[in-house]
C-alpha cells in the first residue's frame, strides 16, 4: 500500500517545526514526508533585524536545513513554490515536477503589507530574508562610505527612515542605535550628522503594548538619538525619501519598511478565502472547506477569546507546528485530531544588544533582565530544531 504523502511548504518557524515534529513522532515507513523550501537553509526570521543593522553576522541567523533533518524520514526539495492547487492536491514548483499530496502544510510565511503607500515596494527595503538584510547592511555602509567622498553636503545619505514602530520596527531601531556609533567611527562621520527617524501612523509606538513598557522603550531610544514621528502616516516613498501626510518631505537614502505583513499571495491565488491574505483556520489549523489543507505561521489567522486576531508571531508558528505534527501523526494512525489552542507565554522586544522590554511569566520586564531572557528565548528555537549541538553552535550573547 502506498504511504500517505505529507508535503510541508516552507522551512520557517511553522513549516520546520511541523517537519521536525513529524520526524520525531512518525516511525519509519509510516508516511512520506517532503519539505519544500526555496533555500537550502532556514533563516531565523526573529533575528533578521540584527544582520540588517550589521550587529550580527548573518551566519548566526542561518541554519542548514539538511543539518536538522533525518534524511531517511524526510525528503527535502529545494525549489520555489509557484502555485498550490487544492482541487487536484498538487503543488507546482518553479523547476521540479509537481508534487502530489494527501496532506498539505502551508507555511510560506508572509508578504509585506504596504497599505497602498505609493512607491513603497519600489523604493523601500524590507526585513524579510537573509539576502534582503545583507543588502540593507551593505547599502547603509555604502551610504556612509560615500558621504565623505562627495563635495556637496548630502545629509540624506546619513538619514535612515524606519517606517513602522511595531515590534519589528522598534527592534530594528534598537539595533541601529548600537550600530550607528560604530559606523561613525569606521567612516569618520560625526554622530550628530546621522539621523535615525522612526515614523508610525498609529498614535503610539508599539501599539497594543503596555504603556509603561512603551514609555521605557521611547525614552531609552530617544536618549540614544532616535527621532519619533508618531501619528504620522507615510503617504509616499520616492527614490529621494518619504513624503509624510501633510506634505512634509524627509530626504533619506535609506527607507526600511517594517509596517506590517499580510499572508502569502499563493493562498489567494489558489482561491482560498483570506483576510489580508491570511486564512482564518479552523480549530485543527485547516483552511475552510478543506480536510487536508493546513496553514501554519504568518499566513494563518486565529482569533482570541475577545474575537481579536492574534498577531503573526514566531511563538504562534512554533506552537502550531508542534501541535500539527502530533495531529497529522494521529490522522495517519487512524486516530482523531486535538483542537489547537494558543498559549501566549509572553512577549519580548529587544532594544539593541543590552536592553529589551516585555512581559514574561505575567511580569513586566525592562532592560538587561529582559534582554537576557530574550536571548535565552532565541536559543530555545535552536534547541527545538537541532537540539543542544545546534544551540551551542549558534547561541550568542
Ligand atoms: P517564515 O519564518 O517567514 O518562513 C517562511 C519560509 O518559507 C522561509 O523559509 C521562506 O524562504 C520560505 N518561502 C517563502 N516563499 C516560498 C516559496 N514560494 N517557495 C519556497 N519557499 C518559500 N515573532 C516572535 O514571536 N518573537 C519575536 O521576537 C519576533 N521578532 C521578529 C523580528 C523581525 C525582524 C521579524 C521580521 C519578525 C519577528 N517576529 C517575531 C515574527 C516572526 O518572525 C514570524 O511571525 C515568523 O517567522 C513566521 O513564521 P512562518 O513559518 O510563517 O514564516
CSV table of C-alpha atoms and ligand atoms in Angstrom, one decimal:
chain,number,residue,atom,x,y,z
A,1,UNK,CA,0.0,0.0,0.0
A,2,UNK,CA,1.2,3.5,-0.9
A,3,UNK,CA,2.3,5.6,2.1
A,4,UNK,CA,0.3,8.7,2.8
A,5,UNK,CA,2.1,11.8,1.4
A,6,UNK,CA,2.6,14.8,3.6
A,7,UNK,CA,4.0,17.8,1.9
A,8,UNK,CA,5.2,20.8,4.0
A,9,UNK,CA,5.8,24.1,2.3
A,10,UNK,CA,8.3,26.5,3.8
A,11,UNK,CA,11.1,25.9,6.3
A,12,UNK,CA,10.3,28.8,8.5
A,13,UNK,CA,9.1,28.6,12.1
A,14,UNK,CA,5.8,26.9,11.3
A,15,UNK,CA,6.9,24.6,8.5
A,16,UNK,CA,10.2,23.5,10.0
A,17,UNK,CA,8.7,22.9,13.4
A,18,UNK,CA,6.0,20.7,11.8
A,19,UNK,CA,8.6,18.8,9.9
A,20,UNK,CA,11.0,18.3,12.8
A,21,UNK,CA,7.9,17.2,14.9
A,22,UNK,CA,6.8,14.7,12.2
A,23,UNK,CA,10.3,13.1,12.0
A,24,UNK,CA,10.2,12.7,15.8
A,25,UNK,CA,6.6,11.4,16.0
A,26,UNK,CA,6.4,9.1,13.0
A,27,UNK,CA,8.0,5.7,12.7
A,28,UNK,CA,9.9,4.7,9.6
A,29,UNK,CA,7.7,3.9,6.6
A,30,UNK,CA,4.6,5.4,8.2
A,31,UNK,CA,4.3,8.3,5.8
A,32,UNK,CA,6.3,10.0,3.0
A,33,UNK,CA,7.2,13.5,4.3
A,34,UNK,CA,8.5,16.1,1.9
A,35,UNK,CA,9.7,19.5,2.9
A,36,UNK,CA,9.9,22.2,0.2
A,37,UNK,CA,11.9,25.4,0.7
A,38,UNK,CA,13.4,27.9,-1.7
A,39,UNK,CA,16.8,28.0,0.0
A,40,UNK,CA,18.9,25.1,1.4
A,41,UNK,CA,18.9,26.9,4.7
A,42,UNK,CA,16.4,28.1,7.3
A,43,UNK,CA,16.7,31.7,8.4
A,44,UNK,CA,15.8,32.7,11.9
A,45,UNK,CA,13.3,35.5,11.0
A,46,UNK,CA,13.2,36.8,14.5
A,47,UNK,CA,16.9,37.7,14.4
A,48,UNK,CA,16.9,39.3,10.9
A,49,UNK,CA,16.9,42.9,12.3
A,50,UNK,CA,20.4,42.2,13.7
A,51,UNK,CA,22.2,41.4,10.5
A,52,UNK,CA,20.1,44.1,8.8
A,53,UNK,CA,21.7,46.6,11.1
A,54,UNK,CA,25.1,44.9,10.9
A,55,UNK,CA,25.2,44.0,14.6
A,56,UNK,CA,25.2,40.2,13.9
A,57,UNK,CA,27.0,38.0,11.4
A,58,UNK,CA,24.2,36.6,9.2
A,59,UNK,CA,25.7,33.2,9.8
A,60,UNK,CA,24.1,33.1,13.2
A,61,UNK,CA,20.6,33.6,11.7
A,62,UNK,CA,21.1,30.7,9.2
A,63,UNK,CA,20.7,27.0,9.7
A,64,UNK,CA,21.4,24.4,7.0
A,65,UNK,CA,18.2,22.5,6.6
A,66,UNK,CA,20.0,19.2,5.9
A,67,UNK,CA,21.6,19.5,9.3
A,68,UNK,CA,18.3,19.3,11.2
A,69,UNK,CA,16.5,16.7,9.0
A,70,UNK,CA,16.7,12.9,9.3
A,71,UNK,CA,17.1,12.1,5.6
A,72,UNK,CA,15.6,8.6,6.0
A,73,UNK,CA,12.4,10.1,7.4
A,74,UNK,CA,12.1,13.4,5.4
A,75,UNK,CA,12.8,14.2,1.8
A,76,UNK,CA,14.0,17.8,1.3
A,77,UNK,CA,13.2,19.6,-2.0
A,78,UNK,CA,14.9,22.9,-2.7
A,79,UNK,CA,12.6,24.7,-5.0
A,80,UNK,CA,10.3,27.7,-5.2
A,81,UNK,CA,6.6,27.0,-4.9
A,82,UNK,CA,4.7,28.9,-7.7
A,83,UNK,CA,1.2,27.5,-7.2
A,84,UNK,CA,-0.9,25.4,-4.9
A,85,UNK,CA,-3.8,23.5,-6.4
A,86,UNK,CA,-6.0,22.2,-3.6
A,87,UNK,CA,-8.6,20.8,-6.0
A,88,UNK,CA,-6.1,18.4,-7.7
A,89,UNK,CA,-4.0,18.1,-4.4
A,90,UNK,CA,-0.9,19.3,-6.2
A,91,UNK,CA,1.9,21.8,-5.6
A,92,UNK,CA,3.7,23.4,-8.6
A,93,UNK,CA,7.3,24.2,-8.4
A,94,UNK,CA,9.5,26.7,-10.4
A,95,UNK,CA,11.9,23.9,-11.5
A,96,UNK,CA,10.8,20.5,-10.4
A,97,UNK,CA,7.8,18.2,-11.3
A,98,UNK,CA,4.5,19.0,-9.5
A,99,UNK,CA,4.2,17.3,-6.1
A,100,UNK,CA,1.1,15.3,-5.2
A,101,UNK,CA,-0.1,15.3,-1.6
A,102,UNK,CA,-2.6,13.7,0.8
A,103,UNK,CA,-2.0,16.3,3.4
A,104,UNK,CA,-0.5,19.8,2.7
A,105,UNK,CA,1.0,22.1,5.3
A,106,UNK,CA,1.3,25.6,4.0
A,107,UNK,CA,4.0,27.5,5.9
A,108,UNK,CA,5.3,30.0,3.3
A,109,UNK,CA,5.3,33.0,5.7
A,110,UNK,CA,4.1,36.5,4.8
A,111,UNK,CA,4.4,39.3,2.3
A,112,UNK,CA,4.8,42.9,3.1
A,113,UNK,CA,1.7,44.9,3.8
A,114,UNK,CA,2.1,48.3,2.2
A,115,UNK,CA,-1.4,49.8,2.9
A,116,UNK,CA,-1.3,51.1,-0.6
A,117,UNK,CA,1.5,53.6,0.1
A,118,UNK,CA,2.8,54.8,-3.2
A,119,UNK,CA,6.3,53.8,-4.2
A,120,UNK,CA,7.0,51.7,-1.1
A,121,UNK,CA,7.6,48.4,-2.9
A,122,UNK,CA,9.8,50.0,-5.4
A,123,UNK,CA,11.9,52.3,-3.2
A,124,UNK,CA,12.0,50.9,0.4
A,125,UNK,CA,13.9,48.0,1.9
A,126,UNK,CA,12.2,45.2,3.7
A,127,UNK,CA,13.5,43.0,6.6
A,128,UNK,CA,12.3,39.7,5.1
A,129,UNK,CA,15.0,37.2,4.4
A,130,UNK,CA,18.8,36.7,4.6
A,131,UNK,CA,19.7,38.1,1.2
A,132,UNK,CA,17.4,41.2,1.8
A,133,UNK,CA,19.1,42.0,5.2
A,134,UNK,CA,22.6,41.6,3.7
A,135,UNK,CA,21.6,44.2,1.1
A,136,UNK,CA,20.3,46.6,3.8
A,137,UNK,CA,23.5,46.3,5.8
A,138,UNK,CA,25.7,46.8,2.7
A,139,UNK,CA,23.6,49.7,1.5
A,140,UNK,CA,23.9,51.6,4.8
A,141,UNK,CA,27.7,51.0,4.9
A,142,UNK,CA,27.9,52.2,1.3
A,143,UNK,CA,26.0,55.4,2.1
A,144,UNK,CA,28.3,56.2,5.0
A,145,UNK,CA,31.3,55.4,2.8
A,146,UNK,CA,30.0,57.7,0.0
A,147,UNK,CA,29.3,60.6,2.3
A,148,UNK,CA,32.8,61.8,2.8
A,149,UNK,CA,33.8,61.3,-0.9
A,150,UNK,CA,31.3,63.9,-2.1
A,151,UNK,CA,31.9,67.7,-2.3
A,152,UNK,CA,28.3,68.7,-1.6
A,153,UNK,CA,26.6,68.1,1.7
A,154,UNK,CA,24.4,65.1,1.2
A,155,UNK,CA,22.7,64.6,4.6
A,156,UNK,CA,20.2,62.3,3.0
A,157,UNK,CA,23.0,59.6,2.8
A,158,UNK,CA,23.2,59.7,6.6
A,159,UNK,CA,19.4,59.8,7.2
A,160,UNK,CA,17.7,56.5,7.9
A,161,UNK,CA,13.9,56.3,8.0
A,162,UNK,CA,12.3,53.2,9.6
A,163,UNK,CA,8.6,53.0,8.6
A,164,UNK,CA,6.5,51.4,11.4
A,165,UNK,CA,7.1,51.4,15.1
A,166,UNK,CA,5.6,48.0,15.8
A,167,UNK,CA,7.6,45.1,17.1
A,168,UNK,CA,10.0,44.7,14.1
A,169,UNK,CA,10.4,48.5,13.7
A,170,UNK,CA,11.4,49.1,17.3
A,171,UNK,CA,13.7,46.1,17.4
A,172,UNK,CA,15.5,47.3,14.2
A,173,UNK,CA,15.8,50.9,15.5
A,174,UNK,CA,17.3,49.4,18.7
A,175,UNK,CA,20.0,47.6,16.7
A,176,UNK,CA,20.7,50.7,14.6
A,177,UNK,CA,21.2,52.7,17.8
A,178,UNK,CA,24.0,50.3,18.7
A,179,UNK,CA,25.4,50.2,15.2
A,180,UNK,CA,25.5,53.9,14.2
A,181,UNK,CA,28.3,54.9,16.6
A,182,UNK,CA,30.4,52.0,15.2
A,183,UNK,CA,29.7,53.2,11.6
A,184,UNK,CA,30.5,56.8,12.5
A,185,UNK,CA,33.9,55.7,13.9
A,186,UNK,CA,34.6,53.5,10.9
A,187,UNK,CA,33.7,56.1,8.3
A,188,UNK,CA,34.9,59.2,10.2
A,189,UNK,CA,31.5,60.8,10.5
A,190,UNK,CA,30.4,62.9,13.4
A,191,UNK,CA,27.5,61.2,15.2
A,192,UNK,CA,25.3,64.3,15.2
A,193,UNK,CA,25.3,64.2,11.4
A,194,UNK,CA,23.3,61.0,11.4
A,195,UNK,CA,19.6,61.0,11.7
A,196,UNK,CA,17.5,57.9,12.6
A,197,UNK,CA,13.8,58.6,12.2
A,198,UNK,CA,11.0,56.2,13.2
A,199,UNK,CA,7.7,57.0,11.5
A,200,UNK,CA,4.5,55.5,12.7
A,201,UNK,CA,0.9,56.1,11.6
A,202,UNK,CA,-0.7,54.9,14.8
A,203,UNK,CA,-1.0,57.3,17.8
A,204,UNK,CA,1.7,55.3,19.7
A,205,UNK,CA,4.9,53.4,19.4
A,206,UNK,CA,4.3,49.6,19.8
A,207,UNK,CA,0.5,49.7,19.5
A,208,UNK,CA,-1.1,47.2,21.8
A,209,UNK,CA,1.9,47.1,24.3
A,210,UNK,CA,1.6,48.1,27.9
A,211,UNK,CA,2.1,51.9,28.3
A,212,UNK,CA,4.8,51.7,30.9
A,213,UNK,CA,6.9,49.4,28.6
A,214,UNK,CA,6.2,51.7,25.7
A,215,UNK,CA,7.4,54.8,27.7
A,216,UNK,CA,10.5,52.9,28.7
A,217,UNK,CA,11.3,52.0,25.1
A,218,UNK,CA,10.7,55.5,23.8
A,219,UNK,CA,12.8,57.2,26.5
A,220,UNK,CA,15.6,54.6,26.0
A,221,UNK,CA,15.7,55.1,22.2
A,222,UNK,CA,15.2,58.9,22.3
A,223,UNK,CA,18.1,59.3,24.7
A,224,UNK,CA,20.2,57.5,22.0
A,225,UNK,CA,19.2,59.9,19.3
A,226,UNK,CA,16.1,58.3,17.7
A,227,UNK,CA,13.5,60.8,16.4
A,228,UNK,CA,10.0,59.5,16.6
A,229,UNK,CA,7.3,60.8,14.3
A,230,UNK,CA,4.1,59.2,15.7
A,231,UNK,CA,0.6,59.6,14.4
A,232,UNK,CA,2.2,60.4,11.0
A,233,UNK,CA,1.4,58.2,8.1
A,234,UNK,CA,3.8,58.0,5.2
A,235,UNK,CA,2.0,58.9,2.1
A,236,UNK,CA,4.7,58.1,-0.5
A,237,UNK,CA,8.1,56.7,-0.7
A,238,UNK,CA,10.3,58.0,-3.5
A,239,UNK,CA,13.9,57.4,-4.6
A,240,UNK,CA,14.7,60.6,-2.6
A,241,UNK,CA,13.0,59.6,0.7
A,242,UNK,CA,9.5,59.8,2.1
A,243,UNK,CA,6.6,62.2,1.9
A,244,UNK,CA,4.6,62.4,5.1
A,245,UNK,CA,0.9,63.2,5.5
A,246,UNK,CA,0.5,66.9,5.1
A,247,UNK,CA,3.3,67.1,2.5
A,248,UNK,CA,6.5,67.2,4.7
A,249,UNK,CA,9.4,65.5,2.9
A,250,UNK,CA,12.2,63.7,4.6
A,251,UNK,CA,15.2,63.2,2.3
A,252,UNK,CA,16.7,59.8,3.0
A,253,UNK,CA,18.8,57.4,1.0
A,254,UNK,CA,17.6,54.5,3.3
A,255,UNK,CA,14.0,53.8,3.9
A,256,UNK,CA,13.3,50.5,5.7
A,257,UNK,CA,9.6,49.5,5.9
A,258,UNK,CA,8.6,47.3,8.8
A,259,UNK,CA,4.9,48.5,9.0
A,260,UNK,CA,3.1,45.2,8.6
A,261,UNK,CA,2.7,41.9,6.9
A,262,UNK,CA,-0.1,40.0,5.1
A,263,UNK,CA,-0.5,36.4,4.1
A,264,UNK,CA,1.4,34.8,1.3
A,265,UNK,CA,-0.3,35.6,-2.0
A,266,UNK,CA,-0.2,32.0,-3.2
A,267,UNK,CA,-3.2,31.3,-0.9
A,268,UNK,CA,-5.4,33.9,-2.6
A,269,UNK,CA,-4.3,32.8,-6.0
A,270,UNK,CA,-5.4,29.2,-5.0
A,271,UNK,CA,-8.9,30.6,-4.5
A,272,UNK,CA,-8.8,30.2,-0.7
A,273,UNK,CA,-10.7,32.7,1.3
A,274,UNK,CA,-8.4,35.1,3.1
A,275,UNK,CA,-8.5,38.3,5.1
A,276,UNK,CA,-5.4,40.5,4.3
A,277,UNK,CA,-4.0,37.4,2.7
A,278,UNK,CA,-4.3,35.3,5.9
A,279,UNK,CA,-6.5,32.2,6.2
A,280,UNK,CA,-8.9,32.0,9.1
A,281,UNK,CA,-8.1,28.4,10.0
A,282,UNK,CA,-10.4,26.1,11.9
A,283,UNK,CA,-9.5,24.6,15.3
A,284,UNK,CA,-7.4,22.0,13.6
A,285,UNK,CA,-5.5,24.6,11.6
A,286,UNK,CA,-7.3,23.7,8.3
A,287,UNK,CA,-8.3,26.2,5.6
A,288,UNK,CA,-12.1,26.5,5.5
A,289,UNK,CA,-13.8,23.7,3.5
A,290,UNK,CA,-10.7,21.5,3.3
A,291,UNK,CA,-9.9,18.3,5.3
A,292,UNK,CA,-6.3,18.1,4.0
A,293,UNK,CA,-5.0,21.7,3.7
A,294,UNK,CA,-3.4,23.0,6.8
A,295,UNK,CA,-2.0,26.6,7.2
A,296,UNK,CA,0.6,27.5,9.9
A,297,UNK,CA,2.5,30.6,10.7
A,298,UNK,CA,2.1,34.1,9.3
A,299,UNK,CA,-0.4,33.0,6.7
A,300,UNK,CA,-2.8,31.7,9.2
A,301,UNK,CA,-5.3,33.8,11.2
A,302,UNK,CA,-6.5,32.8,14.7
A,303,UNK,CA,-8.7,34.9,17.0
A,304,UNK,CA,-8.5,35.2,20.8
A,305,UNK,CA,-11.5,35.0,23.2
A,306,UNK,CA,-12.3,38.6,22.5
A,307,UNK,CA,-12.5,37.9,18.8
A,308,UNK,CA,-9.4,39.9,18.1
A,309,UNK,CA,-6.8,38.4,15.8
A,310,UNK,CA,-3.5,37.2,17.3
A,311,UNK,CA,-0.6,39.0,15.7
A,312,UNK,CA,1.5,36.8,13.5
A,313,UNK,CA,4.5,35.7,15.6
A,314,UNK,CA,7.2,33.0,15.7
A,315,UNK,CA,5.7,31.9,19.0
A,316,UNK,CA,2.4,31.2,17.4
A,317,UNK,CA,4.0,29.5,14.3
A,318,UNK,CA,6.1,27.3,16.6
A,319,UNK,CA,3.2,26.1,18.7
A,320,UNK,CA,1.1,25.5,15.6
A,321,UNK,CA,3.9,23.4,14.1
A,322,UNK,CA,4.4,21.3,17.3
A,323,UNK,CA,0.7,20.7,17.5
A,324,UNK,CA,0.1,19.9,13.9
A,325,UNK,CA,2.9,17.3,13.8
A,326,UNK,CA,1.0,15.4,16.6
A,327,UNK,CA,-2.3,15.8,14.8
A,328,UNK,CA,-1.0,14.6,11.5
A,329,UNK,CA,0.6,11.6,13.2
A,330,UNK,CA,-2.8,10.8,14.8
A,331,UNK,CA,-4.6,11.1,11.5
A,332,UNK,CA,-2.2,8.8,9.8
A,333,UNK,CA,-2.6,6.2,12.5
A,334,UNK,CA,-6.4,6.4,12.2
A,335,UNK,CA,-6.9,8.5,15.3
A,336,UNK,CA,-8.5,11.9,15.8
A,337,UNK,CA,-7.0,15.3,16.0
A,338,UNK,CA,-6.9,17.6,19.0
A,339,UNK,CA,-8.0,21.3,18.7
A,340,UNK,CA,-5.2,23.8,18.7
A,341,UNK,CA,-5.2,26.4,21.5
A,342,UNK,CA,-2.5,29.1,21.5
A,343,UNK,CA,-0.8,29.6,24.8
A,344,UNK,CA,0.7,33.1,25.0
A,345,UNK,CA,3.9,32.7,27.1
A,346,UNK,CA,4.9,36.4,26.9
A,347,UNK,CA,6.2,39.0,24.6
A,348,UNK,CA,9.7,40.4,24.5
A,349,UNK,CA,11.0,43.2,22.2
A,350,UNK,CA,14.8,43.9,22.1
A,351,UNK,CA,16.1,47.5,22.1
A,352,UNK,CA,19.5,46.6,20.9
A,353,UNK,CA,22.2,44.4,22.4
A,354,UNK,CA,21.8,45.3,26.0
A,355,UNK,CA,18.2,46.1,26.6
A,356,UNK,CA,14.7,44.9,26.0
A,357,UNK,CA,11.2,45.3,27.2
A,358,UNK,CA,8.3,42.8,27.6
A,359,UNK,CA,6.0,40.6,29.6
A,360,UNK,CA,7.0,37.1,30.7
A,361,UNK,CA,5.7,34.9,33.5
A,362,UNK,CA,3.0,37.5,34.0
A,363,UNK,CA,5.6,40.2,34.9
A,364,UNK,CA,6.7,43.4,33.2
A,365,UNK,CA,10.4,43.2,32.4
A,366,UNK,CA,12.8,46.1,31.4
A,367,UNK,CA,16.5,46.5,30.5
A,368,UNK,CA,19.2,43.9,30.9
A,369,UNK,CA,16.9,41.3,32.6
A,370,UNK,CA,14.5,41.4,29.6
A,371,UNK,CA,17.4,41.3,27.2
A,372,UNK,CA,18.9,38.1,28.8
A,373,UNK,CA,15.5,36.4,28.7
A,374,UNK,CA,15.1,37.4,25.0
A,375,UNK,CA,18.5,35.8,24.2
A,376,UNK,CA,17.5,32.6,26.1
A,377,UNK,CA,14.3,32.5,24.1
A,378,UNK,CA,16.3,32.7,20.9
A,379,UNK,CA,18.4,29.8,22.0
A,380,UNK,CA,15.3,27.8,22.7
A,381,UNK,CA,14.4,27.8,19.0
A,382,UNK,CA,17.8,26.4,18.0
A,383,UNK,CA,17.3,23.7,20.7
A,384,UNK,CA,13.8,22.8,19.4
A,385,UNK,CA,15.0,22.3,15.8
A,386,UNK,CA,18.5,21.0,16.3
A,387,UNK,CA,18.9,20.0,20.0
A,388,UNK,CA,21.9,21.0,22.2
A,389,UNK,CA,24.6,20.8,19.4
A,390,UNK,CA,22.9,23.4,17.3
A,391,UNK,CA,22.1,25.5,20.3
A,392,UNK,CA,25.7,25.6,21.4
A,393,UNK,CA,26.9,26.3,17.9
A,394,UNK,CA,24.5,29.3,17.3
A,395,UNK,CA,23.8,30.7,20.8
A,396,UNK,CA,25.4,34.1,21.1
A,397,UNK,CA,25.1,36.9,23.7
B,1,LIG,P1,8.8,32.4,8.0
B,1,LIG,O1,9.6,32.1,9.2
B,1,LIG,O2,8.9,33.7,7.3
B,1,LIG,O3,9.3,31.2,6.9
B,1,LIG,C1,8.7,31.1,5.6
B,1,LIG,C2,9.6,30.2,4.8
B,1,LIG,O4,9.0,29.9,3.6
B,1,LIG,C3,11.0,30.8,4.6
B,1,LIG,O5,12.0,29.8,4.8
B,1,LIG,C4,10.9,31.2,3.1
B,1,LIG,O6,12.2,31.1,2.5
B,1,LIG,C5,10.0,30.1,2.5
B,1,LIG,N1,9.3,30.5,1.3
B,1,LIG,C6,8.6,31.6,1.1
B,1,LIG,N2,8.0,31.6,-0.1
B,1,LIG,C7,8.4,30.5,-0.7
B,1,LIG,C8,8.2,29.9,-2.0
B,1,LIG,N3,7.4,30.5,-2.9
B,1,LIG,N4,8.7,28.7,-2.2
B,1,LIG,C9,9.5,28.1,-1.3
B,1,LIG,N5,9.8,28.6,-0.1
B,1,LIG,C10,9.3,29.8,0.2
B,1,LIG,N6,8.0,36.8,16.4
B,1,LIG,C11,8.1,36.4,17.7
B,1,LIG,O7,7.3,35.6,18.2
B,1,LIG,N7,9.0,37.0,18.5
B,1,LIG,C12,10.0,37.9,18.1
B,1,LIG,O8,10.8,38.3,18.8
B,1,LIG,C13,9.9,38.3,16.7
B,1,LIG,N8,10.8,39.1,16.2
B,1,LIG,C14,10.8,39.4,14.9
B,1,LIG,C15,11.8,40.2,14.4
B,1,LIG,C16,11.8,40.5,13.0
B,1,LIG,C17,12.9,41.4,12.4
B,1,LIG,C18,10.8,40.0,12.1
B,1,LIG,C19,10.8,40.3,10.6
B,1,LIG,C20,9.8,39.2,12.6
B,1,LIG,C21,9.8,38.9,14.0
B,1,LIG,N9,8.8,38.0,14.6
B,1,LIG,C22,8.8,37.7,15.9
B,1,LIG,C23,7.7,37.4,13.7
B,1,LIG,C24,8.2,36.0,13.3
B,1,LIG,O9,9.5,36.1,12.7
B,1,LIG,C25,7.2,35.5,12.2
B,1,LIG,O10,5.9,35.5,12.8
B,1,LIG,C26,7.6,34.0,11.9
B,1,LIG,O11,8.8,34.0,11.2
B,1,LIG,C27,6.5,33.4,11.0
B,1,LIG,O12,6.9,32.1,10.7
B,1,LIG,P2,6.4,31.4,9.3
B,1,LIG,O13,6.8,30.0,9.4
B,1,LIG,O14,5.0,31.7,9.0
B,1,LIG,O15,7.3,32.1,8.2
